[in-house]
Coordinates of C-alpha atoms in Angstrom, one line a residue:
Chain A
X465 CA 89.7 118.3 78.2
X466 CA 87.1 119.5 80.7
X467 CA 88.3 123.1 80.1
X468 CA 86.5 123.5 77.0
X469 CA 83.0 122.5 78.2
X470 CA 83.5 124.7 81.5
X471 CA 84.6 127.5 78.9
X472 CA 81.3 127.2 77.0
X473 CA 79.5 127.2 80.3
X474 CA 81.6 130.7 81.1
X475 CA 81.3 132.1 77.5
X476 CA 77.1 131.7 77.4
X477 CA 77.2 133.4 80.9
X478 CA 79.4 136.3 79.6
X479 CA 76.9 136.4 76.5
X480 CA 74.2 136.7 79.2
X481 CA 75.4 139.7 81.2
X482 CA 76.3 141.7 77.5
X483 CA 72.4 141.1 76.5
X484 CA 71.3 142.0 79.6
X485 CA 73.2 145.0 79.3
X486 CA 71.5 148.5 78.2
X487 CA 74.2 149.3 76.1
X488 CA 76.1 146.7 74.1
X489 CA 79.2 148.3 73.9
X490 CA 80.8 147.1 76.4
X491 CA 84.6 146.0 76.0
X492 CA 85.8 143.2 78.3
X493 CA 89.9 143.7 79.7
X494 CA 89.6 141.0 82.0
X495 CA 87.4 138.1 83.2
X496 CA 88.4 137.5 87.0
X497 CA 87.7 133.9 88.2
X498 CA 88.0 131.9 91.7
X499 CA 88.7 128.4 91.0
X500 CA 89.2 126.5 94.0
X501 CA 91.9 123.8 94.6
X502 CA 89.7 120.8 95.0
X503 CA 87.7 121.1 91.5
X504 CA 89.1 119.2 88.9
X505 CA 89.8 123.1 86.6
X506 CA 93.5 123.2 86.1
X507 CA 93.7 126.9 85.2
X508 CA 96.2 127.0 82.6
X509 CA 94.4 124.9 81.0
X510 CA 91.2 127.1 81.3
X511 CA 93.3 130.2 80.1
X512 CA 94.5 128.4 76.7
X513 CA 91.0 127.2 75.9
X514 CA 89.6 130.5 76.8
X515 CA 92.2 132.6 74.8
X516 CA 91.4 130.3 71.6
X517 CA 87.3 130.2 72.0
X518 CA 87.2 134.3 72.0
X519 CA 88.9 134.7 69.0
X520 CA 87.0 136.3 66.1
X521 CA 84.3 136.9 69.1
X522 CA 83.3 140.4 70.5
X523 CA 85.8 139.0 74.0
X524 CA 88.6 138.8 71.2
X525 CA 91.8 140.4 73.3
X526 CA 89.8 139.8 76.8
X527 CA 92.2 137.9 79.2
X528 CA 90.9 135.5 81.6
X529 CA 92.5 135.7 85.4
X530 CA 92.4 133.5 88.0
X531 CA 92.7 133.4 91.4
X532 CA 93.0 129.8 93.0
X533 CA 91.3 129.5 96.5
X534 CA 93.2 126.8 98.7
X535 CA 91.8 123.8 99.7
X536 CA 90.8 123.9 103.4
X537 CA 88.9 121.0 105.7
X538 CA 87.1 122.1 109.1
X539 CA 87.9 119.3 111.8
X540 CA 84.7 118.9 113.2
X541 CA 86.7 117.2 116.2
X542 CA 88.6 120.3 117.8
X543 CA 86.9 123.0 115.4
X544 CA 90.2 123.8 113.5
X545 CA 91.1 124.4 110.1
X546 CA 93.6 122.3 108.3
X547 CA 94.9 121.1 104.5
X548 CA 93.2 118.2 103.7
X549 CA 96.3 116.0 102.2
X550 CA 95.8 112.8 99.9
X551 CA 98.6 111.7 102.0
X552 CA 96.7 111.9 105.1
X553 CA 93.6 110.3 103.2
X554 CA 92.5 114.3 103.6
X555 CA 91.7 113.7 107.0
X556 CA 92.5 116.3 109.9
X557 CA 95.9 116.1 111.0
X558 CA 95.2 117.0 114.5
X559 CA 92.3 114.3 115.2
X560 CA 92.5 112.1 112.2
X561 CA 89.1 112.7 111.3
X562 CA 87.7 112.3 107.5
X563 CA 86.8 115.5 105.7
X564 CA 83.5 116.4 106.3
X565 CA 83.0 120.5 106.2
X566 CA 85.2 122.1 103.5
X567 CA 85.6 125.2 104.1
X568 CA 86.5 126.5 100.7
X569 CA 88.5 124.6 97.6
X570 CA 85.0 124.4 95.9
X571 CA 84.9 127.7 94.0
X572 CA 84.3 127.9 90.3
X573 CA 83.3 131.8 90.4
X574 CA 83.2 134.4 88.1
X575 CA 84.2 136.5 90.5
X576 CA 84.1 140.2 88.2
X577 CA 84.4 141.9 85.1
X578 CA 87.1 144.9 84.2
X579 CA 85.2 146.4 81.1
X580 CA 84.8 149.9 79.5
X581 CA 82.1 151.1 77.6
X582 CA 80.2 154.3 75.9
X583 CA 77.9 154.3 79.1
X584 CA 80.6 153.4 81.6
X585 CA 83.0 156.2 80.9
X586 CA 80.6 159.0 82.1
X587 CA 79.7 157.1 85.3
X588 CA 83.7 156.5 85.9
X589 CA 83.6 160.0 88.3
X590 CA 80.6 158.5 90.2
X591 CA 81.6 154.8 91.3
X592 CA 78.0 152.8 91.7
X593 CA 77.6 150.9 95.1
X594 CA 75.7 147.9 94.1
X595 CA 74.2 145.4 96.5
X596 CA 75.9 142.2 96.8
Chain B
X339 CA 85.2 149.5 85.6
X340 CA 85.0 146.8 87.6
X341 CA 81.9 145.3 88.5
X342 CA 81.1 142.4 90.4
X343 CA 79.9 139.8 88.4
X344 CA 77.2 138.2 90.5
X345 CA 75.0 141.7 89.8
X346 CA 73.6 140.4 87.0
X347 CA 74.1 136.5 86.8
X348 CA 74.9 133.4 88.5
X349 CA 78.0 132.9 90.5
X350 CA 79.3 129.8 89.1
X351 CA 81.0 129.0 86.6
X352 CA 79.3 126.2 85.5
X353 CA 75.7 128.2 85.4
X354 CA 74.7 127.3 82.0
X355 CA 75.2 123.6 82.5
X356 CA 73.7 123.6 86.1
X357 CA 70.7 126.1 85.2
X358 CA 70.1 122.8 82.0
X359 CA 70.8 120.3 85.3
X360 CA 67.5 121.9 87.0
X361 CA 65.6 122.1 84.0
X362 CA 66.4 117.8 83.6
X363 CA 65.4 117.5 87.4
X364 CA 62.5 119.5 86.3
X365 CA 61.5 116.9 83.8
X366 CA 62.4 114.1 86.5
X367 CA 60.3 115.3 88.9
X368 CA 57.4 115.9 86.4
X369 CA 58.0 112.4 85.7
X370 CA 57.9 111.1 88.5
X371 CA 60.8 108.9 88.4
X372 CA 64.5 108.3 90.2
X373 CA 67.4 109.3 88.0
X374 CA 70.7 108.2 89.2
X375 CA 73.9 109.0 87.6
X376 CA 76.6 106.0 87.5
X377 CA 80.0 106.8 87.2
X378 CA 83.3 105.6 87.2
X379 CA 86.8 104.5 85.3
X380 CA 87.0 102.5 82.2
X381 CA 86.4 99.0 82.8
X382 CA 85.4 98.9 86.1
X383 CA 81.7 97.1 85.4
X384 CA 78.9 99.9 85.1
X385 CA 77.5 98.1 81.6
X386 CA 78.2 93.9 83.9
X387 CA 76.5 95.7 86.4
X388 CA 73.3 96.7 84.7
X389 CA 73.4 93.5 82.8
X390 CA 72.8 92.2 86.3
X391 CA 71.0 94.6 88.6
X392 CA 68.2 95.8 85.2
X393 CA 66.9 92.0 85.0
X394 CA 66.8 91.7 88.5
X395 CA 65.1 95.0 89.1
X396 CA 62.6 94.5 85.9
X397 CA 59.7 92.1 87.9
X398 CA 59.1 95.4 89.9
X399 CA 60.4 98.3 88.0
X400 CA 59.8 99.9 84.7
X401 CA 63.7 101.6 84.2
X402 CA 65.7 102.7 80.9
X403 CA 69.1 103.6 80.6
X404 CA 70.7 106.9 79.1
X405 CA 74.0 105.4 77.5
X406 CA 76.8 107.9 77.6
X407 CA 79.6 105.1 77.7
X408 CA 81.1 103.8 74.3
X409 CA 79.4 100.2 74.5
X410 CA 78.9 98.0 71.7
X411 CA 75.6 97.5 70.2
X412 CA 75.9 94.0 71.8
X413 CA 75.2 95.7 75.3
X414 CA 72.4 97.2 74.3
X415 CA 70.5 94.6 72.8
X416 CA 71.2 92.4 76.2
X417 CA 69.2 95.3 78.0
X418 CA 66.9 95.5 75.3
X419 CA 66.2 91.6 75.6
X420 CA 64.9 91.6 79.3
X421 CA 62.9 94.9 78.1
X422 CA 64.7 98.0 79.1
X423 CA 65.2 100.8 76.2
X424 CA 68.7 101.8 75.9
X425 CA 69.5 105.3 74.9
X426 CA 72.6 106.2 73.3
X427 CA 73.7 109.6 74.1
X428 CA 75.9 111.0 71.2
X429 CA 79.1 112.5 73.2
X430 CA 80.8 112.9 70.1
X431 CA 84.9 112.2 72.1
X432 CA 83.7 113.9 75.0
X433 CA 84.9 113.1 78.1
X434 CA 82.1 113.3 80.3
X435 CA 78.3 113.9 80.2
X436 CA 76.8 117.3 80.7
X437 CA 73.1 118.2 81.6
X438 CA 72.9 119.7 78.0
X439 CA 73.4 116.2 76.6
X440 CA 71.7 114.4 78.5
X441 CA 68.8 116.7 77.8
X442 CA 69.2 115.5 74.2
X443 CA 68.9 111.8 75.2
X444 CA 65.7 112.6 77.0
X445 CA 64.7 114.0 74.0
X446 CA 65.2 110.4 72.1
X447 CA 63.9 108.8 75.0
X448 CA 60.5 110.5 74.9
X449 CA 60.3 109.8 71.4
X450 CA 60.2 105.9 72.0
X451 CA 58.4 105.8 75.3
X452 CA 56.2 108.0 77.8
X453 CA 58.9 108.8 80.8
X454 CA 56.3 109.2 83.2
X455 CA 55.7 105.0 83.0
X456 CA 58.9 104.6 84.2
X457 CA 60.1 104.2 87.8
X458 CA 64.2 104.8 87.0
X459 CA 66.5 106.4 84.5
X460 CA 69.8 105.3 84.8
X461 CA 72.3 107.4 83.3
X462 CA 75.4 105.8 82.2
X463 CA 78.2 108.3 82.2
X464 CA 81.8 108.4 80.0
X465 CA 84.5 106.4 81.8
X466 CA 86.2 108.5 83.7
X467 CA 87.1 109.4 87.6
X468 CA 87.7 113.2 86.5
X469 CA 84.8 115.2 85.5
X470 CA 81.8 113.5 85.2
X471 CA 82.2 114.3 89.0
X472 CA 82.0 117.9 88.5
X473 CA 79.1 118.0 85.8
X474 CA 75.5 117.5 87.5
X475 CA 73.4 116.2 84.8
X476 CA 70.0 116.9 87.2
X477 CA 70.2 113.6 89.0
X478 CA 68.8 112.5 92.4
X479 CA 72.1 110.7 93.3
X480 CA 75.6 110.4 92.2
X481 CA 76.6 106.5 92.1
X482 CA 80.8 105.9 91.6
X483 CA 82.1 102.0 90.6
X484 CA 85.3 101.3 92.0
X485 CA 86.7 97.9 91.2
X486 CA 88.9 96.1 93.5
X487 CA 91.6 95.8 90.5
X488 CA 92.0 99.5 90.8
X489 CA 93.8 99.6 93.9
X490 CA 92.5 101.1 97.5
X491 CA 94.2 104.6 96.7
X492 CA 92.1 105.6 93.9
X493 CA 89.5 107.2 96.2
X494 CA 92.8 109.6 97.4
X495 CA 94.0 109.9 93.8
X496 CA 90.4 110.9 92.3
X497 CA 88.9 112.4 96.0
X498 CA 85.9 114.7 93.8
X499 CA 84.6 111.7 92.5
X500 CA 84.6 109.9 95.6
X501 CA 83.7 113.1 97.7
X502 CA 80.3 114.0 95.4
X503 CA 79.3 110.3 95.0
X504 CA 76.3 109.3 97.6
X505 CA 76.8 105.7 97.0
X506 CA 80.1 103.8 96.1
X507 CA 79.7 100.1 94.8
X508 CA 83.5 98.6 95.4
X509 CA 82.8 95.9 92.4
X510 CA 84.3 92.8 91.4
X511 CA 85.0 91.7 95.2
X512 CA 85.0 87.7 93.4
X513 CA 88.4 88.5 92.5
X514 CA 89.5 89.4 96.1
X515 CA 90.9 85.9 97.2
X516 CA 93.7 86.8 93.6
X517 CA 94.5 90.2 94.5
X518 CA 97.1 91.4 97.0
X519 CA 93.9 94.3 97.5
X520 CA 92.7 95.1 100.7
X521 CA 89.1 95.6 100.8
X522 CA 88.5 97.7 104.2
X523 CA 91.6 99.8 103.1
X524 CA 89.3 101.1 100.4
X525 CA 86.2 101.7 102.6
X526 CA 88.6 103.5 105.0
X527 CA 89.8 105.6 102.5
X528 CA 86.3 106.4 100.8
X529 CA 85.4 106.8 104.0
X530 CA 88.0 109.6 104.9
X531 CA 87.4 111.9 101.7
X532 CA 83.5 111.3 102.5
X533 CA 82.2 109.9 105.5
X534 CA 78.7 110.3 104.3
X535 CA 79.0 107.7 101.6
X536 CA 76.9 104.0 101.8
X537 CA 79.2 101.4 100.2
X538 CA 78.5 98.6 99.2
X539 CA 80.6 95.5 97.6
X540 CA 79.5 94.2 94.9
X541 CA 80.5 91.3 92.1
X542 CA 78.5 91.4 88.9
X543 CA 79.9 88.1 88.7
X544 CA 78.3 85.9 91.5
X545 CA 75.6 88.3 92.5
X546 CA 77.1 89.1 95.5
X547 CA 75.7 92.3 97.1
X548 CA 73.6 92.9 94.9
X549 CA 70.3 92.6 96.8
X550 CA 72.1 95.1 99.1
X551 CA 72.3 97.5 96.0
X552 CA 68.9 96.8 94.9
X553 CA 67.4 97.6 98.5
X554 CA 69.3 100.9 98.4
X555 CA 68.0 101.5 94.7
X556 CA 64.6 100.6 96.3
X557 CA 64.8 103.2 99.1
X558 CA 66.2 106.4 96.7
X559 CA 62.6 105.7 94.8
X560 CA 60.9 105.5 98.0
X561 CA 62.5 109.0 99.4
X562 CA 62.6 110.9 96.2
X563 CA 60.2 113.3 97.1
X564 CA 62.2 114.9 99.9
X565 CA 65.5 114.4 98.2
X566 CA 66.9 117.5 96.9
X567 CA 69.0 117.3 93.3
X568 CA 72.8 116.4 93.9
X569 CA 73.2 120.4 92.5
X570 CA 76.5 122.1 93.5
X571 CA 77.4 119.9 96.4
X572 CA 80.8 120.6 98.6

């Protein structure tokens, strides 16, 4: 159950961003994730371990959502972009050539964070650009 | 509100344990000293393997092992016959090493001897083609056992392993003339999910291949310096 130590990972990085916070009142809704197809996450089981490690913490009623990014190979024969299959061996179906660029498939991202807080509801009218 | 995430912290969703990763390749290159992770399924011959490769190695390396496998104490005391201190990393039933424990078994390991005497630390990982594969412990290189008894489709059945893995020892090739196995079948297909990989086959057994593993072993110490850790590779 790999979940549960990639669920500690995620939990000490949410603890991060609340202490790095000005105001600690923040209250998570939801926890958006990218988990690509070609790590070895299976989501639901990142949901259920998730769901049971915030409980009794200050994420208690968060929800964790995740968006699964599909697995996709770059044949670096003819340039395209194709499904690396097992049955295939995950080579390119147009030049049988092994997988060398993934393109995406990768992804373990905490991608964003729904929240309200004391601070947060008076800068509601005035949506903040941040830099990327 | 939404906000995007990567405002305030890391991306990934395994920052804690790869932000501990760097810290351990910290301490590795500090040390100056080749760390190589060995992984791969139960049984298929990291602990015959060392038995073999440590002795050999010992005339011109100073080396200890990080043990993250279940092993019996008999193991160990083989390794520390010939001289080489054997760690044991407490993974309590975990199913794969992560940087944070293996931080805790450098911990024990500076407590019995000065790392920066030693040439390589060989971390022994949990048996399993999952993911160890996904969990960088700060290593130089990532080094997967696949025995021929295995069958040549595991490398398609576990491709992250195989994909992340910089070398692949295909071990027990004495048992090839009993086995219905075909050996280039296995390169091909480790050779389709990464065509990067050096293989190399092995047998703990007869001590075939193993000067060919040795000489690769030989060369990641030589070309440390410029190798970058194995962090958060496609």
């Amino acid at each position: 159950m790999h979940e549960v130590d990639m669920t500690k990972c995620l939990l000490i990085s949410l603890n991060e961003w609340r202490d790095r916070r000005e105001d600690n009142s923040a209250m998570v809704e939801t926890v958006h994730l990218d988990v690509g197809r070609f790590t070895c996450v299976e989501p639901d089981q990142l949901v259920t371990t998730y769901n049971a490690a915030v409980q009794g913490t200050w994420l208690d009623g968060s929800r964790l959502t995740i968006t699964e990014i599909p697995f996709v190979g770059r044949c670096l024969i003819c340039n395209g972009t194709y499904d690396p299959l097992p049955e295939n061996a995950y080579r390119s179906p147009c030049c049988d050539h092994p997988l060398e660029e993934i393109v995406s498939g990768r992804e373990l991202r905490i991608r964003s964070i729904d929240y309200r807080s004391d601070a947060a509801a008076a800068l509601e009218s005035a949506p903040i650009q941040r830099q990327r | 509100m939404h906000m995007p995430f990567e405002d305030t912290l890391g991306l990934n969703l395994l920052a804690a344990n790869n932000h501990q990763a760097e810290h351990n390749n910290e301490h590795f290159q500090s040390w100056d000293l080749l760390c190589l992770n060995l992984m791969s399924s139960p049984g298929a011959g990291k602990t015959a393997l060392l038995e073999r490769s440590l002795p050999a190695l010992a005339r011109e390396l100073s080396m200890a092992v990080l043990e993250g496998d279940m092993t019996t104490q008999l193991d160990a005391d083989r390794l520390e016959a010939v001289g080489i201190p054997v760690v044991p990393i407490t993974t309590g039933r975990a199913c794969h090493l992560d940087a944070a424990m293996v931080s805790g078994g450098l911990k024990l390991l500076q407590q019995r001897l000065d790392p920066s005497a030693l040439d390589l630390l060989l971390v022994e990982n949990v048996g399993n083609l999952v993911c160890p594969a996904e969990f960088d412990v700060g290593e130089h290189h990532k080094v997967a056992l696949l025995s021929v008894t295995e069958g040549d489709d595991k490398p398609l059945k576990y491709p992250l392993m195989f994909r992340n893995a910089d070398v692949v020892l295909i071990t027990k090739v004495d048992l090839l003339p009993h086995l219905p196995v075909d050996v280039a079948a296995i390169r091909r297909n480790i050779h389709s999910i990464n065509p990067n990989a050096t293989v190399i086959e092995v047998s703990a057994l007869t001590g075939e291949g193993l000067d060919a593993w040795h000489n690769w072993v030989r060369q990641a110490l030589a070309s440390r310096t410029t190798t970058t850790p194995a962090l958060a590779t496609a």
